[in-house]
Coordinates of C-alpha atoms and ligand atoms in Angstrom, one line a residue:
M1 CA 35.9 137.0 -200.9
T2 CA 35.6 134.9 -197.8
T3 CA 35.8 131.1 -197.7
L4 CA 33.8 129.4 -195.0
I5 CA 35.3 126.0 -193.9
P6 CA 33.1 123.9 -191.8
I7 CA 34.9 121.4 -189.6
L8 CA 33.1 118.4 -188.2
G9 CA 33.7 116.8 -185.0
D10 CA 35.5 113.8 -186.4
Q11 CA 37.8 116.1 -188.6
L12 CA 40.1 117.5 -185.9
S13 CA 43.3 117.1 -188.0
A14 CA 45.6 120.2 -188.5
G15 CA 46.5 118.9 -192.0
L16 CA 42.8 118.5 -193.0
A17 CA 42.4 118.8 -196.7
S18 CA 40.2 121.8 -196.5
L19 CA 42.7 123.7 -194.2
A20 CA 45.6 122.7 -196.6
A21 CA 43.7 124.1 -199.6
A22 CA 42.8 127.5 -198.0
D23 CA 44.3 130.8 -197.1
P24 CA 43.8 131.8 -193.4
A25 CA 43.8 135.3 -194.4
T26 CA 40.5 135.0 -196.3
S27 CA 39.0 132.0 -194.6
I28 CA 36.7 131.5 -191.5
V29 CA 36.7 128.1 -189.9
L30 CA 33.4 127.0 -188.7
M31 CA 32.8 124.4 -186.0
M32 CA 29.6 123.6 -184.5
E33 CA 28.1 121.7 -181.6
V34 CA 24.7 120.8 -182.7
A35 CA 22.0 118.9 -180.9
E36 CA 20.9 117.0 -184.0
E37 CA 24.4 115.1 -184.0
A38 CA 24.1 114.3 -180.4
T39 CA 20.7 113.0 -180.7
Y40 CA 19.9 111.5 -184.1
V41 CA 21.1 108.5 -182.0
R42 CA 21.4 109.2 -178.3
H43 CA 25.1 108.9 -178.0
H44 CA 26.7 107.8 -174.8
Q45 CA 27.4 110.8 -172.6
K46 CA 31.1 110.2 -172.6
K47 CA 31.3 110.1 -176.5
I48 CA 29.7 113.6 -176.6
A49 CA 31.8 114.9 -173.8
F50 CA 35.0 113.6 -175.5
L51 CA 34.0 115.1 -178.8
F52 CA 32.8 118.4 -177.6
S53 CA 36.0 118.9 -175.4
A54 CA 38.2 117.7 -178.3
M55 CA 36.4 120.1 -180.7
R56 CA 36.8 123.0 -178.2
H57 CA 40.6 122.4 -177.7
F58 CA 41.0 122.0 -181.5
A59 CA 39.4 125.3 -182.2
D60 CA 41.7 127.0 -179.8
E61 CA 44.8 125.3 -181.5
L62 CA 43.7 126.4 -184.9
A63 CA 43.2 130.1 -183.6
A64 CA 46.6 130.0 -182.1
A65 CA 47.9 128.8 -185.4
G66 CA 46.5 132.0 -187.1
W67 CA 43.0 130.9 -188.3
T68 CA 39.8 132.8 -187.7
V69 CA 37.6 130.4 -186.0
D70 CA 33.8 130.9 -185.3
Y71 CA 32.7 128.2 -182.8
V72 CA 29.3 127.8 -182.1
R73 CA 28.5 126.2 -178.7
L74 CA 25.5 124.1 -178.0
D75 CA 24.2 126.6 -175.3
D76 CA 24.4 129.5 -177.8
P77 CA 20.8 130.7 -177.8
A78 CA 20.9 131.3 -181.6
N79 CA 22.1 127.8 -182.4
S80 CA 19.8 126.2 -184.8
G81 CA 20.6 122.7 -183.8
S82 CA 21.7 121.3 -187.1
F83 CA 24.7 121.5 -189.5
E84 CA 22.4 122.8 -192.3
G85 CA 21.1 125.6 -190.0
E86 CA 24.5 126.6 -188.7
V87 CA 26.3 126.6 -192.3
A88 CA 23.4 128.9 -193.4
R89 CA 23.7 131.2 -190.6
A90 CA 27.5 131.3 -190.8
V91 CA 27.4 132.1 -194.5
H92 CA 25.2 134.9 -193.8
R93 CA 27.1 136.2 -190.7
H94 CA 30.4 136.3 -192.6
G95 CA 29.2 137.2 -196.1
A96 CA 30.9 134.0 -197.3
T97 CA 31.2 133.5 -200.9
R98 CA 32.4 129.9 -201.0
I99 CA 32.1 126.7 -198.7
L100 CA 35.0 124.5 -198.6
T101 CA 34.5 121.3 -196.6
V102 CA 35.9 117.7 -196.3
E103 CA 33.6 114.9 -197.1
A104 CA 32.0 113.5 -194.0
G105 CA 32.3 109.7 -192.8
E106 CA 28.5 109.0 -193.1
W107 CA 26.2 108.9 -196.0
R108 CA 23.7 110.9 -194.0
V109 CA 26.0 113.7 -193.4
I110 CA 27.4 113.7 -197.0
A111 CA 23.9 114.1 -198.2
A112 CA 23.6 117.2 -195.9
Q113 CA 26.8 118.6 -197.3
Q114 CA 25.8 118.2 -200.8
A115 CA 22.7 120.4 -200.0
W116 CA 24.7 123.3 -198.4
G117 CA 25.4 124.8 -201.8
A118 CA 21.8 125.2 -202.9
A119 CA 20.5 126.1 -199.5
T120 CA 22.8 129.0 -199.0
G121 CA 23.4 130.3 -202.8
V122 CA 27.1 129.8 -202.6
P123 CA 29.3 127.2 -204.2
C124 CA 30.1 124.4 -201.9
D125 CA 33.3 122.5 -202.7
I126 CA 33.7 119.0 -201.0
L127 CA 37.2 117.5 -200.8
A128 CA 38.1 113.9 -200.4
D129 CA 39.1 112.9 -196.8
D130 CA 42.8 112.2 -197.4
R131 CA 43.7 111.1 -193.8
F132 CA 43.1 107.5 -194.8
L133 CA 46.0 105.2 -196.4
S134 CA 43.7 104.1 -199.2
S135 CA 41.5 106.4 -200.9
R136 CA 37.9 105.6 -202.0
A137 CA 38.8 105.3 -205.5
E138 CA 41.9 103.0 -204.9
F139 CA 39.9 100.7 -202.7
A140 CA 36.9 100.4 -205.3
A141 CA 39.5 99.6 -208.1
W142 CA 41.0 97.0 -206.0
A143 CA 37.7 95.6 -205.1
K144 CA 36.3 95.7 -208.8
D145 CA 35.9 92.3 -210.6
R146 CA 37.1 90.6 -207.3
K147 CA 34.9 87.5 -206.5
R148 CA 35.6 87.9 -202.8
M149 CA 37.2 91.0 -201.1
V150 CA 39.6 89.1 -198.9
M151 CA 41.0 91.5 -196.1
E152 CA 44.3 89.5 -196.2
D153 CA 45.0 90.4 -199.8
F154 CA 44.2 93.9 -199.3
Y155 CA 46.4 94.1 -196.3
R156 CA 49.4 92.6 -198.3
R157 CA 49.0 95.2 -200.8
M158 CA 49.0 97.9 -198.4
R159 CA 52.0 96.4 -196.7
Q160 CA 53.8 96.7 -200.0
R161 CA 52.5 100.1 -200.9
T162 CA 53.5 101.7 -197.6
G163 CA 56.8 99.5 -196.9
L164 CA 55.3 98.9 -193.3
L165 CA 57.2 96.0 -191.9
M166 CA 58.9 95.1 -195.2
D167 CA 62.4 93.8 -196.1
G168 CA 62.7 95.0 -199.5
D169 CA 59.8 92.9 -201.2
A170 CA 59.5 90.3 -198.5
P171 CA 57.5 90.7 -195.3
A172 CA 59.7 91.2 -192.1
G173 CA 60.3 88.0 -190.5
G174 CA 59.5 86.1 -193.7
R175 CA 55.6 86.0 -193.0
W176 CA 52.8 88.3 -193.6
N177 CA 50.7 87.1 -190.7
F178 CA 51.7 86.1 -187.2
D179 CA 48.2 85.2 -186.1
A180 CA 49.3 81.6 -185.1
E181 CA 51.4 83.2 -182.4
N182 CA 48.6 85.5 -181.1
R183 CA 45.2 85.2 -179.7
K184 CA 46.1 83.3 -176.6
P185 CA 43.7 82.5 -173.7
P186 CA 44.4 84.7 -170.7
A187 CA 47.0 83.5 -168.5
K188 CA 46.0 83.0 -164.7
G189 CA 46.6 86.3 -162.9
L190 CA 47.2 88.1 -166.1
V191 CA 47.4 92.0 -165.5
S192 CA 47.8 94.7 -167.7
P193 CA 49.2 98.1 -167.0
P194 CA 46.6 100.9 -166.2
L195 CA 45.7 103.3 -169.0
P196 CA 46.9 106.9 -169.0
R197 CA 44.2 109.2 -167.6
F198 CA 44.1 112.9 -168.5
A199 CA 42.8 115.0 -165.9
P200 CA 39.9 117.3 -167.1
D201 CA 41.0 121.0 -167.6
D202 CA 38.6 124.0 -167.5
I203 CA 37.5 123.2 -171.1
T204 CA 36.5 119.7 -170.3
C205 CA 34.8 120.6 -167.1
D206 CA 32.6 123.0 -168.8
V207 CA 31.7 120.4 -171.4
L208 CA 31.0 117.8 -168.6
A209 CA 28.5 120.3 -167.0
L210 CA 26.9 121.0 -170.2
V211 CA 26.6 117.3 -171.3
A212 CA 25.3 116.4 -167.7
A213 CA 22.6 119.1 -168.0
R214 CA 21.6 118.4 -171.6
F215 CA 22.3 114.7 -172.2
G216 CA 22.3 113.3 -168.6
N217 CA 19.6 110.8 -169.6
H218 CA 21.5 109.3 -172.3
F219 CA 23.3 106.0 -172.1
G220 CA 26.4 105.6 -169.8
D221 CA 27.7 108.2 -167.4
L222 CA 30.3 110.9 -167.1
E223 CA 32.2 109.2 -164.0
S224 CA 36.0 109.5 -163.9
F225 CA 36.3 111.2 -167.4
G226 CA 40.0 111.0 -168.1
Y227 CA 40.1 110.8 -172.0
A228 CA 42.7 112.3 -174.2
V229 CA 41.3 115.5 -175.7
T230 CA 44.0 117.3 -177.4
R231 CA 46.7 116.4 -180.1
A232 CA 49.4 116.4 -177.2
D233 CA 47.4 114.1 -174.9
A234 CA 46.8 111.8 -178.0
L235 CA 50.4 111.6 -178.5
V236 CA 51.1 110.7 -175.0
A237 CA 48.4 107.9 -175.2
L238 CA 50.2 106.5 -178.4
D239 CA 53.6 106.6 -176.6
D240 CA 52.2 105.0 -173.5
F241 CA 50.7 102.1 -175.4
I242 CA 53.9 101.6 -177.5
A243 CA 56.0 101.5 -174.4
R244 CA 53.8 99.6 -172.0
R245 CA 51.1 97.5 -173.7
L246 CA 52.0 96.7 -177.3
S247 CA 54.4 94.0 -176.4
S248 CA 51.6 91.8 -175.3
F249 CA 49.1 93.0 -177.6
G250 CA 49.2 90.1 -180.1
D251 CA 49.4 87.5 -177.4
Y252 CA 46.2 88.6 -175.6
Q253 CA 44.4 90.4 -178.5
D254 CA 41.2 88.1 -178.1
A255 CA 41.4 87.5 -174.3
M256 CA 38.8 88.9 -171.9
V257 CA 39.3 89.2 -168.2
E258 CA 36.8 90.2 -165.8
G259 CA 37.8 93.5 -164.0
Q260 CA 40.3 94.5 -166.7
D261 CA 38.4 96.2 -169.4
D262 CA 40.9 97.0 -171.7
L263 CA 43.9 94.4 -171.2
F264 CA 46.5 95.2 -173.8
H265 CA 44.5 97.0 -176.3
S266 CA 45.5 100.6 -177.4
L267 CA 42.2 102.4 -177.0
L268 CA 43.5 104.7 -179.8
S269 CA 40.3 104.2 -182.0
P270 CA 38.5 107.2 -180.6
L271 CA 41.7 109.3 -181.3
L272 CA 42.2 108.0 -184.6
N273 CA 38.6 108.3 -185.7
C274 CA 38.3 111.9 -184.8
G275 CA 41.5 112.9 -186.4
L276 CA 43.8 113.6 -183.4
L277 CA 46.0 110.8 -184.4
L278 CA 46.7 109.6 -188.1
P279 CA 46.8 106.0 -189.0
L280 CA 50.3 106.0 -190.5
E281 CA 52.1 107.7 -187.6
V282 CA 50.5 105.1 -185.4
C283 CA 51.6 102.2 -187.6
R284 CA 55.1 103.9 -188.1
A285 CA 55.4 104.0 -184.0
A286 CA 54.6 100.3 -183.8
E287 CA 57.1 99.5 -186.4
A288 CA 59.8 101.5 -184.9
A289 CA 59.2 99.8 -181.5
Y290 CA 59.8 96.6 -183.3
V291 CA 62.9 97.7 -185.4
A292 CA 64.2 98.8 -182.0
G293 CA 63.8 95.5 -180.5
K294 CA 61.2 96.7 -177.8
V295 CA 58.3 94.6 -179.0
P296 CA 58.1 91.2 -180.8
L297 CA 57.1 91.1 -184.4
N298 CA 53.9 89.0 -183.6
A299 CA 52.7 92.0 -181.5
A300 CA 53.8 94.9 -184.1
E301 CA 52.5 92.9 -187.0
G302 CA 49.0 92.0 -185.3
F303 CA 48.5 95.7 -184.3
I304 CA 49.6 97.1 -187.7
R305 CA 47.2 94.6 -189.4
Q306 CA 44.3 96.0 -187.3
I307 CA 44.9 99.6 -188.7
L308 CA 46.5 99.2 -192.1
G309 CA 44.3 96.2 -192.9
W310 CA 41.1 96.0 -191.1
R311 CA 40.5 99.8 -190.7
E312 CA 41.2 100.8 -194.1
Y313 CA 39.4 97.8 -195.5
V314 CA 36.1 98.3 -193.7
R315 CA 36.1 102.0 -194.8
G316 CA 36.7 101.0 -198.2
L317 CA 33.9 98.5 -198.0
H318 CA 31.5 101.0 -196.5
W319 CA 31.8 103.4 -199.5
I320 CA 31.2 100.6 -202.1
A321 CA 28.4 99.1 -200.2
G322 CA 26.4 102.2 -200.5
P323 CA 23.9 103.9 -198.1
E324 CA 21.3 101.1 -198.3
Y325 CA 23.9 98.8 -196.5
T326 CA 22.5 99.4 -193.0
A327 CA 19.1 98.1 -194.2
R328 CA 20.5 94.7 -195.0
N329 CA 19.1 91.7 -193.1
H330 CA 20.2 88.6 -194.9
L331 CA 19.1 86.3 -192.0
G332 CA 15.6 87.9 -191.7
A333 CA 16.2 88.7 -188.1
M334 CA 13.3 90.6 -186.6
R335 CA 13.3 90.5 -182.9
D336 CA 14.0 93.4 -180.6
L337 CA 17.3 94.0 -178.8
P338 CA 17.0 92.7 -175.2
D339 CA 16.6 95.4 -172.5
F340 CA 19.9 94.2 -170.8
Y341 CA 21.9 95.8 -173.6
W342 CA 20.9 99.1 -171.8
T343 CA 20.9 98.0 -168.2
G344 CA 23.4 95.3 -167.9
E345 CA 21.0 93.4 -165.8
T346 CA 21.3 89.6 -166.8
D347 CA 22.6 86.5 -165.2
M348 CA 24.8 86.0 -168.1
N349 CA 28.1 87.0 -166.7
C350 CA 29.8 87.5 -170.1
L351 CA 27.1 89.8 -171.4
R352 CA 26.8 91.7 -168.0
Q353 CA 30.5 92.3 -168.1
C354 CA 30.7 93.5 -171.6
V355 CA 27.7 95.8 -171.3
G356 CA 29.1 97.1 -168.0
A357 CA 32.4 97.9 -169.6
T358 CA 30.4 99.7 -172.5
Q359 CA 28.5 101.7 -169.9
R360 CA 31.3 102.8 -167.9
N361 CA 33.8 103.5 -170.7
A362 CA 31.9 104.0 -174.0
H363 CA 34.4 101.4 -175.2
A364 CA 34.7 97.7 -175.3
H365 CA 37.4 95.7 -177.1
H366 CA 37.0 93.9 -180.5
I367 CA 36.1 90.3 -179.0
Q368 CA 33.7 91.7 -176.5
R369 CA 31.9 93.4 -179.4
L370 CA 32.2 90.6 -181.7
M371 CA 32.0 87.4 -179.8
V372 CA 29.9 88.3 -176.9
L373 CA 27.6 91.2 -177.6
G374 CA 27.3 90.8 -181.4
N375 CA 27.3 87.0 -181.4
F376 CA 24.5 86.8 -178.8
A377 CA 22.2 89.4 -180.8
M378 CA 22.9 87.3 -184.1
L379 CA 22.1 84.1 -182.3
V380 CA 18.8 85.2 -180.9
G381 CA 17.9 86.9 -184.1
V382 CA 17.8 90.7 -183.3
D383 CA 16.9 93.1 -186.2
P384 CA 20.4 94.1 -187.4
A385 CA 19.0 97.7 -187.7
Q386 CA 18.5 97.7 -184.0
V387 CA 22.0 96.3 -183.3
H388 CA 23.4 99.1 -185.7
E389 CA 21.8 101.7 -183.8
W390 CA 23.0 100.4 -180.4
Y391 CA 26.7 100.2 -181.6
L392 CA 26.6 103.6 -183.3
L393 CA 25.4 105.2 -180.0
V394 CA 27.3 103.4 -177.2
Y395 CA 30.9 103.4 -178.5
D396 CA 33.3 106.3 -178.4
D397 CA 34.9 105.3 -181.8
A398 CA 31.6 104.9 -183.6
Y399 CA 31.0 106.6 -187.1
G400 CA 29.0 105.3 -189.8
W401 CA 32.1 104.5 -192.0
V402 CA 33.6 102.0 -189.4
E403 CA 30.7 101.0 -187.3
A404 CA 28.3 99.8 -190.1
P405 CA 30.6 97.4 -191.9
N406 CA 31.7 95.9 -188.5
V407 CA 28.2 95.5 -187.2
I408 CA 26.1 94.7 -190.3
G409 CA 28.8 92.7 -191.9
M410 CA 31.2 91.3 -189.6
S411 CA 29.2 90.7 -186.6
Q412 CA 25.5 90.2 -187.9
F413 CA 26.3 88.6 -191.3
A414 CA 23.4 90.8 -192.3
D415 CA 25.2 91.5 -195.7
G416 CA 25.0 87.9 -196.6
G417 CA 28.7 87.4 -196.7
M418 CA 30.0 90.5 -198.4
M419 CA 32.3 91.0 -195.7
A420 CA 32.8 87.9 -193.8
T421 CA 33.0 84.5 -195.1
K422 CA 31.0 83.0 -192.4
P423 CA 28.9 84.2 -189.5
Y424 CA 31.0 84.9 -186.3
A425 CA 28.8 82.5 -184.4
A426 CA 30.1 80.6 -181.3
G427 CA 28.9 78.8 -178.3
G428 CA 30.0 79.1 -174.7
A429 CA 33.0 77.0 -175.2
Y430 CA 34.8 79.9 -177.2
I431 CA 33.9 82.4 -174.4
N432 CA 35.2 80.0 -171.7
R433 CA 38.4 79.4 -173.6
M434 CA 39.2 83.2 -174.1
S435 CA 37.9 84.6 -170.8
N436 CA 37.3 84.0 -167.2
Y437 CA 33.8 85.2 -167.3
C438 CA 32.3 81.7 -167.1
R439 CA 33.9 81.1 -163.4
R440 CA 31.5 83.5 -161.9
C441 CA 28.5 82.9 -163.9
R442 CA 25.1 81.5 -162.7
Y443 CA 25.1 79.3 -165.9
D444 CA 27.2 76.1 -166.4
V445 CA 29.1 76.5 -169.7
K446 CA 29.6 72.9 -170.1
Q447 CA 25.8 72.0 -170.3
R448 CA 23.7 72.3 -173.4
T449 CA 20.3 71.8 -171.8
G450 CA 18.5 72.0 -168.5
P451 CA 17.9 75.0 -166.0
D452 CA 21.7 75.7 -165.6
A453 CA 22.8 75.3 -169.1
C454 CA 24.7 78.2 -170.7
P455 CA 22.4 79.8 -173.1
F456 CA 25.0 80.3 -175.7
N457 CA 25.1 76.6 -176.3
S458 CA 21.5 76.0 -177.2
L459 CA 21.4 79.2 -179.0
Y460 CA 24.4 78.5 -181.1
W461 CA 23.0 75.1 -182.4
D462 CA 19.6 76.5 -182.8
F463 CA 20.9 79.2 -185.0
L464 CA 22.8 76.7 -187.3
A465 CA 19.7 74.5 -187.4
R466 CA 17.2 77.3 -188.1
H467 CA 19.4 78.9 -190.8
R468 CA 20.5 75.7 -192.5
P469 CA 18.7 76.7 -195.9
L470 CA 20.8 79.7 -196.0
L471 CA 24.1 78.6 -194.4
G472 CA 24.1 74.9 -194.9
R473 CA 26.3 74.9 -198.0
N474 CA 28.8 77.3 -196.8
H475 CA 31.9 75.2 -196.9
R476 CA 33.4 77.1 -193.9
L477 CA 30.3 75.8 -191.6
L478 CA 30.4 72.2 -192.9
R479 CA 32.2 70.9 -189.9
M480 CA 29.8 72.7 -187.5
Y481 CA 26.9 71.2 -189.4
D482 CA 28.4 67.7 -189.1
G483 CA 28.6 68.3 -185.3
W484 CA 24.8 69.0 -185.4
D485 CA 24.2 65.9 -187.4
R486 CA 25.9 63.8 -184.9
F487 CA 23.4 64.6 -182.2
D488 CA 20.5 62.3 -182.2
T489 CA 17.0 63.6 -183.1
D490 CA 15.8 63.7 -179.4
E491 CA 18.9 65.7 -178.4
Q492 CA 18.3 67.9 -181.3
Q493 CA 14.8 68.5 -180.3
R494 CA 15.8 69.2 -176.6
I495 CA 18.4 71.7 -177.8
R496 CA 15.9 73.5 -180.1
T497 CA 13.3 73.6 -177.5
Q498 CA 15.7 74.9 -174.8
A499 CA 16.8 77.8 -177.2
E500 CA 13.1 78.6 -178.1
A501 CA 12.2 78.7 -174.5
F502 CA 15.1 81.0 -173.6
I503 CA 14.4 83.4 -176.4
A504 CA 10.8 83.4 -175.3
S505 CA 11.9 84.5 -171.8
L506 CA 13.7 87.5 -173.2
N507 CA 10.5 89.2 -174.4
I508 CA 11.9 90.2 -177.6
E509 CA 9.3 89.1 -180.1
P510 CA 8.4 92.0 -182.4
P511 CA 4.6 92.9 -182.1
A512 CA 2.3 90.8 -184.6
A513 CA 1.9 92.6 -187.7
Ligands
FAD601 P1 43.1 97.8 -180.8 O1 42.7 96.5 -180.4 O2 44.1 98.4 -179.9 O3 43.3 98.0 -182.2 C1 44.2 98.9 -182.9 C2 43.4 99.8 -183.9 O4 42.9 99.0 -184.9 C3 42.1 100.4 -183.4 O5 42.3 101.5 -182.7 C4 41.2 100.4 -184.7 O6 41.7 101.8 -185.2 C5 41.9 99.5 -185.5 N1 41.0 98.3 -185.7 C6 41.0 97.1 -185.3 N2 39.9 96.4 -185.7 C7 39.2 97.1 -186.3 C8 38.1 96.8 -187.2 N3 37.3 95.7 -187.2 N4 37.6 97.9 -187.9 C9 38.1 99.1 -188.0 N5 39.3 99.3 -187.2 C10 39.9 98.4 -186.6 N6 36.0 100.2 -184.4 C11 35.8 101.5 -184.5 O7 36.8 102.2 -184.8 N7 34.6 102.1 -184.4 C12 33.3 101.3 -184.3 O8 32.4 101.9 -184.3 C13 33.6 99.9 -184.3 N8 32.5 99.1 -184.2 C14 32.7 97.7 -184.1 C15 31.6 96.9 -184.0 C16 31.6 95.6 -183.9 C17 30.5 94.7 -183.9 C18 33.0 95.0 -183.9 C19 33.1 93.6 -183.9 C20 34.1 95.8 -184.1 C21 33.9 97.2 -184.1 N9 35.1 98.1 -184.3 C22 34.9 99.4 -184.3 C23 36.4 97.5 -184.3 C24 37.2 97.2 -183.0 O9 36.4 96.6 -182.2 C25 37.7 98.7 -182.4 O10 38.4 99.3 -183.5 C26 38.5 98.5 -181.2 O11 37.9 97.7 -180.4 C27 39.0 99.8 -180.8 O12 39.7 99.7 -179.6 P2 41.2 99.9 -179.5 O13 41.6 101.1 -180.2 O14 41.7 99.4 -178.3 O15 41.8 98.8 -180.6
DLZ602 C1 29.2 112.4 -182.9 C2 29.1 113.8 -183.1 C3 28.3 114.6 -181.9 C4 27.8 113.9 -180.8 N1 28.3 116.0 -182.1 C5 28.8 116.7 -183.1 C6 28.6 118.1 -183.1 O1 28.0 118.6 -182.4 N2 29.2 118.6 -184.1 C7 30.0 118.1 -184.9 O2 30.6 118.7 -185.8 N3 30.2 116.6 -185.0 C8 29.7 115.9 -184.0 N4 29.7 114.6 -183.9 C9 30.5 114.0 -185.2 C10 29.4 113.8 -186.4 O3 28.4 113.1 -186.1 C11 30.4 113.4 -187.5 O4 31.3 114.3 -188.0 C12 29.5 112.8 -188.7 O5 28.7 111.7 -188.2 C13 30.3 112.4 -189.9 O6 31.1 111.2 -189.5
SF4_603 FE1 28.6 83.6 -170.8 FE2 27.8 81.1 -170.7 FE3 30.0 81.6 -169.6 FE4 27.9 82.4 -168.6 S1 28.4 80.3 -168.9 S2 29.6 83.7 -168.8 S3 26.6 82.8 -170.3 S4 29.5 81.8 -171.8

């Protein structure tokens, strides 16, 4: 009786439910590098290299811990290229009598897992992924019968349940939320400590060569690859963040500074999402730094809210929204993604900087993703399915459960408000306040119309005007519509003409049907 335990690339946790439920003496762990996963969207080269290297290191660690691991490399001539093919081959190879796996983080892969039993003729048990702080069932029960799924309500409940930053029944410091102290514009000369860099070992060098050969034409590059790829590296990255950057995290959470891609962000999302770090240990580390007096409460609370609140909330929402969520298009946006999302070649400095960071690092921080890249795509009316695909392939932390709600819901408002109470739309003034991008831009952020006007300004007003039938009664937008109504008709016309001409210059109209 042999149990086959397929472990996917984002399931690299020693305490994974399938491992906890199995006996190493009668089990074979299967790990597979498959072309289908690297190309169903053409992932950034660094994302593939990171995951393959982390998978290979994890396989070695499992073997050292006494598991029998069957690791199928991408360049194995017999590799079928898909999960389905590799699971079937492994069942046959090992005479497995049972498959035991943990539910994947994407509807697409869950559907594949559900077919493994029938395809191989052996029973396949799919276990819940218990690496999150709120189970799918718990979130669904919380969401049921609620008129609005307000993240802050969910977050407070999670604080109470976990006891994180709690003084008995009350929140530490007497408040649940310290946002008022956070989100400062970047101070002049603001500099953040450099990120820790992990020199590639032999395993990583092999992977880099493989990725260069097989996926060298994908987005991004492999230059200066220095990611954490083991559990030990991941713990070093966590400690480094807590010791050197967390104290300023809250203050500069929304700031963007040219030349400093990551500021005081943790860059822990790829490590959390592939399982090398677990959410509770990361939150506890931040809490401990606060309790020890090493970081202020606004920083610890702001950071913990991202993980205990937002991360768990978007995951819960993803599962209750269903597999059709990524097809939603509330605003009827049909245009193509502009080419510069791939090349970075645009005169708009904010977009050039954010695409550049994404190309270099397979990473960008939240405000770059939301208020520059996502905001622009929504303002010009890009088809949300194209935006979704772009985000899924360019970022090192992108998997369906977390990317889709952030893109379709939070950033594109394509779900009609299931996730966000209003679209995250903004003109150039917001970007100018929160960054130093405008200083070196060919456009003038103060102008709405004319050849030098910042495109975000006319696009913002045009977005509001064109979607008035859908958005005009949203009470959170009433002040913005008042602003629009205060322009005289001639100015409104000038703004809309400016926006239309700019959109036309992008060549993103879909072909006529
Ligand atoms: P930090 O700023 O240091 O935050 C700490 C942690 O909080 C992150 O590591 C992450 O685990 C968590 N977190 C913060 N915000 C969110 C959020 N909105 N959703 C989920 N977790 C959050 N995050 C992903 O992990 N994968 C994605 O594919 C992804 N796509 C996004 C797309 C868009 C359009 C937007 C607006 C946000 C997206 N995010 C995504 C959320 C957020 O931008 C990233 O989690 C964050 O930038 C990761 O960098 P960091 O680890 O330095 O985060
Ligand atoms: C993202 C990714 C890539 C590029 N390659 C693999 C792979 O070869 N083998 C693997 O097990 N997982 C890979 N992944 C991660 C999967 O796409 C991820 O596990 C599913 O999308 C479920 O979230
Ligand atoms: Fe971006 Fe406008 Fe500022 Fe240029 S002026 S960086 S386009 S916000």
